[in-house]
Coordinates of C-alpha atoms in Angstrom, one line a residue:
X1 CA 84.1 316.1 145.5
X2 CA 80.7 317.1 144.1
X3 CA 78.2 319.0 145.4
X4 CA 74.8 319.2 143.2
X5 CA 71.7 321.3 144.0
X6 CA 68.6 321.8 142.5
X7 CA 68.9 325.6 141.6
X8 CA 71.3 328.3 140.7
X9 CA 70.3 330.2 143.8
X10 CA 71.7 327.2 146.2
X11 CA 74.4 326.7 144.4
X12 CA 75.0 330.7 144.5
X13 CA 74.3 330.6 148.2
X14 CA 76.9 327.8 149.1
X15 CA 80.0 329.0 147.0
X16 CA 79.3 332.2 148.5
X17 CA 79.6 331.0 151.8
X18 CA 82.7 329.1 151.1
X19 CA 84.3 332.3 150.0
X20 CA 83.0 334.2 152.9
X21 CA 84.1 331.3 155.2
X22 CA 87.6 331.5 153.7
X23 CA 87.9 335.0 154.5
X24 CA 86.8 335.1 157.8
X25 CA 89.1 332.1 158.8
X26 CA 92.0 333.7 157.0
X27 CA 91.7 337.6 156.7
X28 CA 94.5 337.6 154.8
X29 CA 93.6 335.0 151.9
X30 CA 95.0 335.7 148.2
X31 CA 92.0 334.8 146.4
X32 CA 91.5 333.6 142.7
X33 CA 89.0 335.5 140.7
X34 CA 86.7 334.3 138.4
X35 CA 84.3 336.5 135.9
X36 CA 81.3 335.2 133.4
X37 CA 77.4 334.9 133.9
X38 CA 77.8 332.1 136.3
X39 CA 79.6 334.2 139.0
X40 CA 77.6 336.9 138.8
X41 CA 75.0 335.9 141.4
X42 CA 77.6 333.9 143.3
X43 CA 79.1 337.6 143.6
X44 CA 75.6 339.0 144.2
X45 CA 75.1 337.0 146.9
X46 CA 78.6 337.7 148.6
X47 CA 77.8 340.9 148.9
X48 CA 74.5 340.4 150.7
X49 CA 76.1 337.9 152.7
X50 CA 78.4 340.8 154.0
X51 CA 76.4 343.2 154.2
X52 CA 74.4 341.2 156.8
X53 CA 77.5 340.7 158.5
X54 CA 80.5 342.9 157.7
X55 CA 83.7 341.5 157.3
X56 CA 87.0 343.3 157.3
X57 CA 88.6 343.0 154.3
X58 CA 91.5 345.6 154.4
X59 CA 94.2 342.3 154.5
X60 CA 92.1 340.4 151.4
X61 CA 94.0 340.3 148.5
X62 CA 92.5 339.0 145.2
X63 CA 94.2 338.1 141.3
X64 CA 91.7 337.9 138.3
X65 CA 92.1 334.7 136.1
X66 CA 92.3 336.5 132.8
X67 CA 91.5 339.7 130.6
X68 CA 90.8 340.3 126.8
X69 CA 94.0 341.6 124.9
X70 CA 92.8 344.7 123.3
X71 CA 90.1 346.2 125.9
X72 CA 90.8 348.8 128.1
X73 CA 89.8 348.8 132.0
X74 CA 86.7 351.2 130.8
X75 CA 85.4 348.8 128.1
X76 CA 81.8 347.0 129.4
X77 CA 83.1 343.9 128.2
X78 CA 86.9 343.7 129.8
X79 CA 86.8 341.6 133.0
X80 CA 88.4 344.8 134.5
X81 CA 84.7 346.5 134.1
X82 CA 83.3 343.3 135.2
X83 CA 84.6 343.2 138.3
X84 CA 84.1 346.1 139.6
X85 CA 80.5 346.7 138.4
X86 CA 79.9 343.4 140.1
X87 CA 82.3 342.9 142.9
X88 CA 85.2 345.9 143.8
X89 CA 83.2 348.6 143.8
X90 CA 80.9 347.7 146.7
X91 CA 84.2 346.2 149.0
X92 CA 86.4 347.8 151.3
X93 CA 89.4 346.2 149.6
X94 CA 92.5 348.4 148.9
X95 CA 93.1 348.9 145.2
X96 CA 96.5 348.2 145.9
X97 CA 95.3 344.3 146.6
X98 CA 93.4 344.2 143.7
X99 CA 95.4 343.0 140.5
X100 CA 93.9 342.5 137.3
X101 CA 95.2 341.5 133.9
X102 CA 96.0 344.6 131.9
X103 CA 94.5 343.9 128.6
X104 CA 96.5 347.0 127.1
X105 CA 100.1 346.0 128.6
X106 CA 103.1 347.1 125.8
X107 CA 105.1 344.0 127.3
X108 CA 103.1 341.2 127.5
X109 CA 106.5 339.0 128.8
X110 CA 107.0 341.1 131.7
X111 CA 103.5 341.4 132.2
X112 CA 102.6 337.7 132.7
X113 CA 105.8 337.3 134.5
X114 CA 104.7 339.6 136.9
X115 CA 101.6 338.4 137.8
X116 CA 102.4 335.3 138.3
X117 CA 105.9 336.2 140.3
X118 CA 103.3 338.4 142.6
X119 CA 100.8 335.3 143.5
X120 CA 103.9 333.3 144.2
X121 CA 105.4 335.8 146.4
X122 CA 102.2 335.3 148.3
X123 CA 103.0 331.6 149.4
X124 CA 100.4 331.1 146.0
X125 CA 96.5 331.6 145.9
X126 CA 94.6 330.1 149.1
X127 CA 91.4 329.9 146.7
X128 CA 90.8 329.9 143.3
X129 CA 87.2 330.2 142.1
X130 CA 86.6 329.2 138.8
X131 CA 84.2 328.7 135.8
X132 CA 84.8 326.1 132.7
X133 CA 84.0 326.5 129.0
X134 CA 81.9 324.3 126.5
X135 CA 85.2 323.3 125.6
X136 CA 86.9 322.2 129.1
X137 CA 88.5 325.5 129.3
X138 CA 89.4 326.7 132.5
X139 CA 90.3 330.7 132.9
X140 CA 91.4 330.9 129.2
X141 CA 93.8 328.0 128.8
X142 CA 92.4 326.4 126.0
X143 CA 92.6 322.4 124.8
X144 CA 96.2 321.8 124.9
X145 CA 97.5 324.1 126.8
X146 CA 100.5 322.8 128.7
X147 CA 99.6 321.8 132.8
X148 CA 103.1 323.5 133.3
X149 CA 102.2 327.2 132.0
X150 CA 102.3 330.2 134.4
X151 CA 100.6 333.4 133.0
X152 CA 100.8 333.5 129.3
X153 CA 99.0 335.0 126.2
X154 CA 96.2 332.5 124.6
X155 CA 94.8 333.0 121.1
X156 CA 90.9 332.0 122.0
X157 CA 89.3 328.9 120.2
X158 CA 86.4 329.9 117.3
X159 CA 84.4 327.8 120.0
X160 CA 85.3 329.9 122.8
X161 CA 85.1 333.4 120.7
X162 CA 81.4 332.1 119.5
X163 CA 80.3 331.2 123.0
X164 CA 81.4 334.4 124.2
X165 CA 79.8 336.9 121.4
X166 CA 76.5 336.8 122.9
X167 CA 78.2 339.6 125.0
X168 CA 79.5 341.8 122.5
X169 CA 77.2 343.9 119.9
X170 CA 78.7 341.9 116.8
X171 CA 80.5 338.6 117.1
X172 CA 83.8 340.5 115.3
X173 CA 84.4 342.6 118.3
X174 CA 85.1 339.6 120.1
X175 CA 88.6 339.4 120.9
X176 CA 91.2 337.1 119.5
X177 CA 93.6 336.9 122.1
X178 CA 93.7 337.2 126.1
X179 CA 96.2 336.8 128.7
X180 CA 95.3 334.1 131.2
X181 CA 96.7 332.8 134.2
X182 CA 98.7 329.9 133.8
X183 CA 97.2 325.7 134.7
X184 CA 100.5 325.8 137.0
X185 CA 99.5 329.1 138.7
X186 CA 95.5 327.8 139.1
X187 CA 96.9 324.3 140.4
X188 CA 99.2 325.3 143.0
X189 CA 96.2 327.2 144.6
X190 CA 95.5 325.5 147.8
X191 CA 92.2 325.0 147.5
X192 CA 89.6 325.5 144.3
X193 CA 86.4 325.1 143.3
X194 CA 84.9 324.9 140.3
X195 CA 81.2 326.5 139.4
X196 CA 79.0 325.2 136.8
X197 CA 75.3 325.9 135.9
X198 CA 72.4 325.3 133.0
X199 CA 71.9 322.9 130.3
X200 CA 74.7 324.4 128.2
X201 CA 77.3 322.6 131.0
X202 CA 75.8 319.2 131.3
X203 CA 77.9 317.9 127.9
X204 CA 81.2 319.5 129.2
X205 CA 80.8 317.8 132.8
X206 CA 80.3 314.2 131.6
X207 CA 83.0 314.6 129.4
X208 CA 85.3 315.8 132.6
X209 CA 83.6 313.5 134.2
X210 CA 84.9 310.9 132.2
X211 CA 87.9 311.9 130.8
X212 CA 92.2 311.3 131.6
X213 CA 94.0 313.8 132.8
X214 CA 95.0 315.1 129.0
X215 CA 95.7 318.6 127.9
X216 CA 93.3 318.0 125.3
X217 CA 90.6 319.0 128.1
X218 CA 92.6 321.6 130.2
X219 CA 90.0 321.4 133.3
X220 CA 90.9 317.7 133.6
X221 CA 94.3 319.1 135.6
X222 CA 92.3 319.7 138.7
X223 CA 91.6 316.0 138.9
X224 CA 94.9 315.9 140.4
X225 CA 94.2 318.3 142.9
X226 CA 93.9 317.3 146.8
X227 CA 91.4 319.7 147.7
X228 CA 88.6 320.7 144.8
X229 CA 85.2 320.7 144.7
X230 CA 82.7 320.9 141.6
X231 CA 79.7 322.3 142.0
X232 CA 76.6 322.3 139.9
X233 CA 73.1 323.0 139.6
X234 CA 70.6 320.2 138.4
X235 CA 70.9 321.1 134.7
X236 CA 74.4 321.2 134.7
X237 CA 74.6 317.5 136.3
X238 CA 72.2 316.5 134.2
X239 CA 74.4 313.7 131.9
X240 CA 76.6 312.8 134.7
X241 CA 76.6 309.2 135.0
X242 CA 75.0 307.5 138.3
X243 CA 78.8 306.9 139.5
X244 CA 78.8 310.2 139.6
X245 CA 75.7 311.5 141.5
X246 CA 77.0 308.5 143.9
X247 CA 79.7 310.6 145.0
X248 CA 77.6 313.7 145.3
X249 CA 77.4 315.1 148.7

């Protein structure tokens, strides 16, 4: 399902909502985590959302798609910072629910075993919030990553390294690996949705759009999902054909 809107403030405002709506209906929701510029004023308007209207969260428990291999918790440009600049450090939500990829792990087996053994043990994810990258990447499975992976170490594309400099000071600080939760992990999520905004996703979304269901494009998995939802600003829609503005809602 597709849901376009004009601006990046509506489509803030109604993923927002849909996260808010999921907690309140289930308190006790394992949520999926995403990080980047595009959920930044989703997250900014979640918290004005709940600070309207407070919402106990004391039973929310949330899983980060991926982290940087390399950066610490404290570096401004691991997701760990990310997060909680943006999101965990304005919520009641006990640090104990809170996991995150540890980008400094000394076994990187166990590590990825664990996380995913822990969202499992949890009946799996009841929402998983995600971004995609210029090249269809979703979290930071790259093009041909297998749909069966759980949580697993990635070495990042040039394409996804380049895209991603504008965030560090020189584009050689940028990371050459990450751990990322797994296509099998994000897919057995019982609901997702997938956020995309500006001019820069307009190529990527025709092409998934358009495209098989091929690990070449590793978003094109969630075309198999029952229950996911794209939703994009008017720049991001921009080169979607008319089929698929038909099925907008």
């Amino acid at each position: 399902m597709y849901k376009i809107f004009e601006t990046v403030d509506e489509v803030s405002r109604y993923t927002a909502q849909r996260l808010l709506d999921k907690i309140k209906a289930l308190p006790a929701a394992a949520l999926g985590l995403a990080t980047g510029s595009t959920m930044e004023p989703v997250y900014a308007q979640l918290l004005q959302y709940l600070q309207q209207s407070p919402v106990d969260l004391s039973k929310l428990t949330t899983f980060n798609l991926d982290e940087y291999i390399g950066l610490s918790a404290e570096h401004p440009q691991s997701y760990n910072y990310y997060m909680y600049q943006h999101l965990f450090n304005k919520l009641n939500i006990p640090a104990q629910n809170v996991h995150l990829p540890d980008g400094l792990t000394t076994d990187i087996e166990t590590a990825c075993q664990t996380y995913s053994n822990a969202i499992q043990a949890l009946g799996g994810l009841d929402l998983q919030l995600l971004g995609i990258g210029s090249n269809g990447h979703i979290g930071f499975n790259e093009p041909l990553t297998c749909f069966n992976s759980r949580t697993h170490v990635v070495e990042l594309s040039e394409q996804t390294r380049i895209d991603n400099g504008r965030f560090f000071t020189d584009q050689s600080e940028v990371p050459t690996h990450a751990l990322t939760l797994g296509i099998q992990d994000i897919l057995e999520a019982k609901e997702i949705i997938l956020v995309a905004t500006g001019n820069n996703k307009a190529e990527i979304m025709a092409q998934l759009f358009t495209s098989a269901i091929d690990e070449t494009l590793p978003a094109s998995a969630l075309k198999q999902h029952p229950n996911f939802t794209i939703v994009l600003d008017r720049e991001a829609a921009a080169l979607l054909p008319e089929q698929a503005l038909q099925q907008a809602i």
